[in-house]
Amino acid sequence: MKSKQIFKQMSPYKPGKQIEDVKREHGLERIVKLASNENPFGYSEMVKDAIPKQLDHLEIYPDGYSTELREALSNKLGVSGDQIVFGCGSDEVVDLICRTYLEPGKNTIMATPTFPQYKHNALIQGAEVREVPLVDGYHDLEAMLKEIDKDTSVLWLCSPNNPTGCLIDKESFSNVMQKCPTDVLVVVDEAYFEYIETSDYPDTIKALEEYPNLVVLRTFSKAYGLASLRVGYGVASKDIVTLLNIARGPFNTTAISQHSALVALKDEAFLSDTKRKNTKNKHAFMEFLDSIGLSYYDSEANFLFVKLPVTGDEMFQYLLTKGFIVRSGEALGHPYGVRITIGNAEDMEELQQYVNEMIASSQKKGNVN
């Protein structure tokens, strides 16, 4: 049997180190995972209380239209219900967009490094991928616009960007939308939207009224703490959402996931508390990094990408022996750095100690870049 030729050049997604594996390998009892930008403060107690009530009818298919969640989100966002498409995480909506708009002969434009699933799914569909390097962690938007030609179908903007955390501000976003041809789909991935601190971010949902070629992606996996339940969504024009729903599987989100997201949406106190703690702990970590002379990218997300005088793999391995899992920059297109999810205050204080030890040890040995 023959698969697509492109698969010979690709490999499956490789998840980061799992907690139980690290425990066994290093003989540790306690592991702190700061590698996947999960919410260290868990999820709403309201969701925990609601889930057992959803276990009575597992033999019945879920609502393929996600009616209740759709209605709640449409009210919250101020859009029509048929402007929302749901996915098994927002990464499935990325896949739906690629399946709907990309094919051989078409091209798509994205930053590098950025969320890798844009490229992964585009290549599967046979499209040409045009990558434009970041500048100091930010999208080089003018360079990206120059890459657009008659065969361009999709422009990807990850804001805040993963793995750098840098945001596309109001003026920059407006400039892109005004200059981008109307037949090119502009996808703004706002997976970390709830963590944004600055007021200088664009109202992308409002912008949908002006730009029919815009799609906004968001998720319940990050700030809402429901990563395991896999619920993400896209907001766009009715015409775009209709096409994406044609590509979507009929039961791609479960009843438990839908109801949990609905309940999480109502617990605004949990969301507010998560953002407050993340902001406080992130700024404390930034002050520590400043004190030892390590720089990092501007971040409006729940993580920092820290630039290092040693390789990301070296820091990753050292922290692993101490029971901390972070993300090496070598897997993210930035070999001298690590992406660190902001954890709870106690864990971040302990992490600071180990980062300081590792840098000091490397300096003594002369093993610095």
Coordinates of C-alpha atoms in Angstrom, one line a residue:
M1 CA 0.0 0.0 0.0
K2 CA 1.2 3.5 -0.8
S3 CA 0.8 6.5 1.3
K4 CA 1.3 10.2 0.4
Q5 CA 4.9 10.8 -0.5
I6 CA 5.1 13.6 2.0
F7 CA 4.8 11.1 4.9
K8 CA 8.3 9.9 4.1
Q9 CA 9.6 13.3 5.2
M10 CA 7.5 13.6 8.4
S11 CA 7.2 11.9 11.7
P12 CA 4.4 11.5 14.3
Y13 CA 4.1 14.1 17.1
K14 CA 6.4 13.3 20.0
P15 CA 5.0 14.3 23.3
G16 CA 7.3 15.6 26.0
K17 CA 8.5 13.5 28.9
Q18 CA 5.7 11.9 30.9
I19 CA 5.7 12.2 34.7
E20 CA 5.7 8.4 35.4
D21 CA 8.6 7.9 33.0
V22 CA 10.7 10.5 34.7
K23 CA 10.0 9.1 38.1
R24 CA 11.2 5.6 37.0
E25 CA 14.2 6.9 35.1
H26 CA 15.6 9.1 37.9
G27 CA 14.2 7.4 41.0
L28 CA 12.1 10.4 41.9
E29 CA 8.8 10.6 43.8
R30 CA 7.8 14.1 43.0
I31 CA 7.7 15.6 39.5
V32 CA 6.8 19.1 38.4
K33 CA 5.7 19.4 34.8
L34 CA 6.3 22.8 33.3
A35 CA 6.6 21.7 29.7
S36 CA 3.2 21.8 28.1
N37 CA 1.7 25.1 29.3
E38 CA -1.0 23.4 31.3
N39 CA -2.8 25.2 34.1
P40 CA -0.9 24.4 37.4
F41 CA -3.9 25.6 39.4
G42 CA -6.1 22.8 38.0
Y43 CA -9.6 23.5 36.8
S44 CA -12.9 24.8 38.2
E45 CA -14.4 23.0 41.2
M46 CA -17.7 23.5 39.5
V47 CA -16.5 21.3 36.7
K48 CA -15.3 18.6 39.2
D49 CA -18.8 18.6 40.8
A50 CA -20.5 18.4 37.4
I51 CA -18.6 15.6 35.7
P52 CA -20.1 12.7 37.8
K53 CA -23.6 13.7 36.7
Q54 CA -22.6 13.2 33.1
L55 CA -21.8 9.5 33.5
D56 CA -25.3 8.1 33.4
H57 CA -25.7 7.8 29.6
L58 CA -22.4 7.0 28.0
E59 CA -24.2 4.7 25.5
I60 CA -25.7 7.8 23.8
Y61 CA -23.9 9.8 21.2
P62 CA -23.1 13.4 22.1
D63 CA -24.8 16.4 20.6
G64 CA -23.0 16.9 17.3
Y65 CA -23.9 20.5 17.2
S66 CA -22.8 21.3 20.8
T67 CA -26.0 23.3 21.2
E68 CA -25.7 24.4 24.9
L69 CA -22.1 25.3 24.7
R70 CA -22.6 27.0 21.4
E71 CA -25.3 29.2 22.8
A72 CA -23.3 30.1 25.9
L73 CA -20.2 31.0 23.8
S74 CA -22.2 33.0 21.3
N75 CA -23.7 35.0 24.1
K76 CA -20.4 35.6 25.7
L77 CA -18.6 36.6 22.5
G78 CA -21.5 38.5 20.9
V79 CA -21.6 36.4 17.7
S80 CA -24.1 34.2 16.1
G81 CA -24.1 30.5 17.0
D82 CA -23.5 29.5 13.5
Q83 CA -20.2 31.5 13.5
I84 CA -18.6 28.9 15.8
V85 CA -17.0 25.6 15.0
F86 CA -15.9 23.2 17.7
G87 CA -12.9 20.9 17.7
C88 CA -11.2 18.3 19.7
G89 CA -8.9 21.0 20.9
S90 CA -8.2 24.0 18.7
D91 CA -5.5 21.9 17.0
E92 CA -8.3 20.0 15.4
V93 CA -9.8 23.2 14.0
V94 CA -6.3 23.9 12.6
D95 CA -6.6 20.5 10.8
L96 CA -10.1 21.4 9.6
I97 CA -8.8 24.6 8.1
C98 CA -6.0 22.9 6.3
R99 CA -8.3 20.2 4.9
T100 CA -10.8 22.8 3.7
Y101 CA -8.5 25.4 2.2
L102 CA -5.1 23.8 1.3
E103 CA -4.2 21.4 -1.5
P104 CA -1.3 20.9 -4.0
G105 CA -0.7 24.1 -5.9
K106 CA -1.6 26.3 -3.0
N107 CA 0.7 27.8 -0.4
T108 CA 0.4 28.9 3.2
I109 CA 2.5 31.4 5.2
M110 CA 3.5 31.2 8.9
A111 CA 6.2 32.4 11.3
T112 CA 9.1 30.2 12.5
P113 CA 9.2 29.0 15.1
T114 CA 5.5 28.9 15.9
F115 CA 2.9 26.3 16.7
P116 CA 4.1 23.3 14.6
Q117 CA 0.6 21.9 13.7
Y118 CA 0.1 24.6 11.1
K119 CA 3.0 23.3 9.1
H120 CA 2.3 19.6 9.9
N121 CA -1.2 19.7 8.6
A122 CA -0.5 21.9 5.6
L123 CA 2.2 19.5 4.4
I124 CA -0.2 16.5 4.7
Q125 CA -2.6 18.4 2.4
G126 CA 0.2 18.9 -0.2
A127 CA 0.5 22.7 0.2
E128 CA 3.7 24.6 0.0
V129 CA 4.7 26.0 3.4
R130 CA 6.4 29.4 3.5
E131 CA 8.1 30.2 6.8
V132 CA 9.2 33.6 7.8
P133 CA 11.6 33.9 10.8
L134 CA 10.5 35.8 13.9
V135 CA 12.3 39.0 14.8
D136 CA 13.1 39.1 18.6
G137 CA 10.3 36.7 19.1
Y138 CA 7.7 38.7 17.1
H139 CA 6.1 37.9 13.8
D140 CA 7.8 39.8 10.9
L141 CA 4.4 40.8 9.5
E142 CA 5.7 42.9 6.6
A143 CA 7.9 40.1 5.4
M144 CA 5.0 37.7 5.7
L145 CA 2.8 39.9 3.7
K146 CA 5.4 40.1 1.0
E147 CA 5.3 36.3 0.7
I148 CA 1.6 36.4 -0.4
D149 CA 0.9 35.6 -4.0
K150 CA -2.0 34.4 -6.2
D151 CA -1.6 30.9 -4.8
T152 CA -1.7 31.8 -1.1
S153 CA -4.6 30.4 0.7
V154 CA -3.9 30.8 4.5
L155 CA -1.9 33.2 6.6
W156 CA -1.3 31.9 10.2
L157 CA -0.8 34.4 13.1
C158 CA -0.2 32.9 16.5
S159 CA -0.8 35.6 19.1
P160 CA 0.5 35.3 21.8
N161 CA 3.0 33.2 19.8
N162 CA 4.0 29.7 20.9
P163 CA 6.9 29.3 21.8
T164 CA 7.9 32.9 22.4
G165 CA 4.8 34.4 24.0
C166 CA 5.0 37.6 21.9
L167 CA 1.8 39.4 21.0
I168 CA 0.6 41.0 17.8
D169 CA -0.7 44.5 18.9
K170 CA -3.7 46.4 17.7
E171 CA -2.0 48.5 15.1
S172 CA 0.0 45.6 13.7
F173 CA -3.1 43.4 13.4
S174 CA -5.1 46.2 11.7
N175 CA -2.3 46.8 9.3
V176 CA -2.2 43.1 8.3
M177 CA -5.9 42.8 7.8
Q178 CA -6.0 46.0 5.6
K179 CA -3.1 44.8 3.4
C180 CA -3.9 41.1 3.2
P181 CA -5.9 40.2 0.1
T182 CA -9.5 39.3 0.9
D183 CA -9.2 35.9 -0.7
V184 CA -6.5 34.9 1.7
L185 CA -7.7 33.4 5.0
V186 CA -6.1 35.0 8.0
V187 CA -6.1 32.6 11.1
V188 CA -5.4 34.3 14.4
D189 CA -4.6 31.6 17.0
E190 CA -5.4 32.9 20.5
A191 CA -4.9 29.8 22.6
Y192 CA -3.4 32.0 25.3
F193 CA -5.9 34.8 25.0
E194 CA -7.1 34.7 28.6
Y195 CA -3.5 35.3 30.0
I196 CA -2.9 38.6 28.1
E197 CA -1.9 41.4 30.4
T198 CA -1.5 44.4 28.0
S199 CA -4.4 46.5 26.9
D200 CA -2.8 46.9 23.5
Y201 CA -4.3 43.7 22.0
P202 CA -6.8 43.7 19.1
D203 CA -10.4 42.8 19.5
T204 CA -10.3 40.0 16.9
I205 CA -13.9 38.9 17.6
K206 CA -15.1 42.4 16.8
A207 CA -12.9 42.5 13.7
L208 CA -14.9 39.6 12.3
E209 CA -17.6 42.1 11.4
E210 CA -15.2 44.0 9.1
Y211 CA -13.1 41.2 7.7
P212 CA -14.9 38.1 6.3
N213 CA -11.6 36.4 5.7
L214 CA -10.7 36.2 9.4
V215 CA -10.8 33.2 11.7
V216 CA -10.1 33.4 15.4
L217 CA -9.1 30.2 17.4
R218 CA -9.4 29.8 21.1
T219 CA -9.4 26.8 23.5
F220 CA -10.5 25.5 26.9
S221 CA -7.2 23.6 27.3
K222 CA -5.0 26.4 28.8
A223 CA -6.5 29.0 31.2
Y224 CA -9.6 26.9 31.8
G225 CA -7.5 23.9 32.7
L226 CA -9.4 21.3 30.6
A227 CA -6.5 20.1 28.4
S228 CA -7.5 16.5 29.0
L229 CA -11.0 17.0 27.8
R230 CA -10.0 18.5 24.4
V231 CA -12.4 21.4 23.6
G232 CA -11.3 24.2 21.3
Y233 CA -13.2 26.4 18.8
G234 CA -13.0 28.7 15.9
V235 CA -15.0 31.8 15.3
A236 CA -15.5 33.1 11.7
S237 CA -18.1 34.1 9.2
K238 CA -21.1 31.8 8.7
D239 CA -19.8 30.8 5.3
I240 CA -16.4 29.8 6.6
V241 CA -17.8 27.9 9.5
T242 CA -20.3 26.0 7.2
L243 CA -17.3 24.7 5.2
L244 CA -15.3 23.8 8.3
N245 CA -18.3 21.9 9.6
I246 CA -18.5 19.9 6.4
A247 CA -14.9 18.8 7.0
R248 CA -15.6 18.1 10.7
G249 CA -16.5 14.7 12.1
P250 CA -20.1 14.6 13.3
F251 CA -19.3 13.7 17.0
N252 CA -15.8 15.2 17.5
T253 CA -16.4 16.5 21.0
T254 CA -17.8 14.3 23.8
A255 CA -20.9 15.1 25.9
I256 CA -18.7 15.2 29.0
S257 CA -16.3 17.6 27.3
Q258 CA -19.1 19.9 26.1
H259 CA -20.8 20.1 29.5
S260 CA -17.5 20.6 31.3
A261 CA -16.6 23.5 29.0
L262 CA -20.0 25.0 29.5
V263 CA -19.6 24.9 33.3
A264 CA -16.0 26.2 33.1
L265 CA -17.3 29.2 31.1
K266 CA -19.6 30.1 34.0
D267 CA -16.9 30.1 36.6
E268 CA -15.4 33.5 36.0
A269 CA -13.9 33.6 39.5
F270 CA -11.6 30.6 38.7
L271 CA -10.5 32.2 35.5
S272 CA -9.7 35.5 37.2
D273 CA -7.8 33.8 39.9
T274 CA -5.8 31.8 37.4
K275 CA -4.8 34.9 35.5
R276 CA -3.9 36.8 38.8
K277 CA -1.6 33.9 40.0
N278 CA 0.0 33.4 36.7
T279 CA 0.8 37.1 36.3
K280 CA 2.2 37.4 39.8
N281 CA 4.4 34.2 39.5
K282 CA 5.5 35.1 36.0
H283 CA 6.7 38.6 37.0
A284 CA 8.5 37.1 40.1
F285 CA 10.3 34.6 37.7
M286 CA 11.2 37.5 35.4
E287 CA 12.8 39.4 38.2
F288 CA 14.8 36.3 39.1
L289 CA 16.0 35.9 35.5
D290 CA 17.0 39.6 35.4
S291 CA 19.0 39.2 38.6
I292 CA 21.1 36.4 37.2
G293 CA 21.5 38.0 33.8
L294 CA 19.3 35.7 31.7
S295 CA 17.1 37.3 29.0
Y296 CA 13.8 36.1 27.7
Y297 CA 11.2 37.0 25.1
D298 CA 8.3 39.3 25.9
S299 CA 5.4 37.0 26.9
E300 CA 1.7 37.6 27.2
A301 CA 1.1 33.9 27.8
N302 CA 1.5 31.5 30.8
F303 CA 5.1 30.6 29.9
L304 CA 8.5 32.3 29.3
F305 CA 11.1 31.3 26.7
V306 CA 14.4 31.8 28.5
K307 CA 17.6 32.4 26.4
L308 CA 20.6 30.5 27.8
P309 CA 24.4 30.4 27.5
V310 CA 24.1 26.6 27.3
T311 CA 21.9 24.5 25.1
G312 CA 18.3 23.9 25.8
D313 CA 19.0 20.1 26.0
E314 CA 21.6 20.6 28.7
M315 CA 19.2 22.7 30.9
F316 CA 16.4 20.3 30.2
Q317 CA 18.5 17.3 31.3
Y318 CA 19.8 19.0 34.4
L319 CA 16.3 20.1 35.5
L320 CA 15.0 16.6 34.8
T321 CA 17.3 15.1 37.4
K322 CA 15.8 17.5 39.9
G323 CA 12.2 16.5 39.0
F324 CA 11.3 19.4 36.8
I325 CA 10.2 18.9 33.2
V326 CA 10.6 21.9 30.8
R327 CA 10.6 22.2 27.0
S328 CA 14.0 22.3 25.3
G329 CA 14.3 25.0 22.7
E330 CA 16.2 22.5 20.5
A331 CA 12.9 20.9 19.6
L332 CA 11.3 24.3 19.0
G333 CA 13.8 25.8 16.5
H334 CA 15.8 27.7 19.2
P335 CA 18.6 25.5 20.5
Y336 CA 19.9 27.9 23.2
G337 CA 16.9 28.2 25.3
V338 CA 14.0 26.5 27.1
R339 CA 10.3 27.2 27.3
I340 CA 9.1 27.1 30.9
T341 CA 5.5 27.1 31.9
I342 CA 4.7 29.3 34.9
G343 CA 3.8 27.1 37.8
N344 CA 2.7 27.7 41.3
A345 CA 4.8 30.0 43.6
E346 CA 6.5 27.2 45.6
D347 CA 7.5 25.3 42.5
M348 CA 8.8 28.4 40.7
E349 CA 11.0 29.3 43.7
E350 CA 12.5 25.8 43.8
L351 CA 13.0 25.9 40.0
Q352 CA 14.9 29.2 40.4
Q353 CA 17.4 27.5 42.7
Y354 CA 18.1 24.7 40.1
V355 CA 18.4 27.1 37.2
N356 CA 20.9 29.2 39.1
E357 CA 22.9 26.1 40.1
M358 CA 23.1 24.9 36.5
I359 CA 24.2 28.2 35.1
A360 CA 26.8 28.7 37.8
S361 CA 28.2 25.2 37.3
S362 CA 28.4 25.7 33.6
Q363 CA 30.2 29.0 34.0
K364 CA 32.8 27.4 36.3
K365 CA 33.4 24.6 33.8
G366 CA 33.6 27.1 30.9
N367 CA 30.7 25.3 29.1
V368 CA 28.9 28.4 28.0
N369 CA 28.1 29.7 24.5

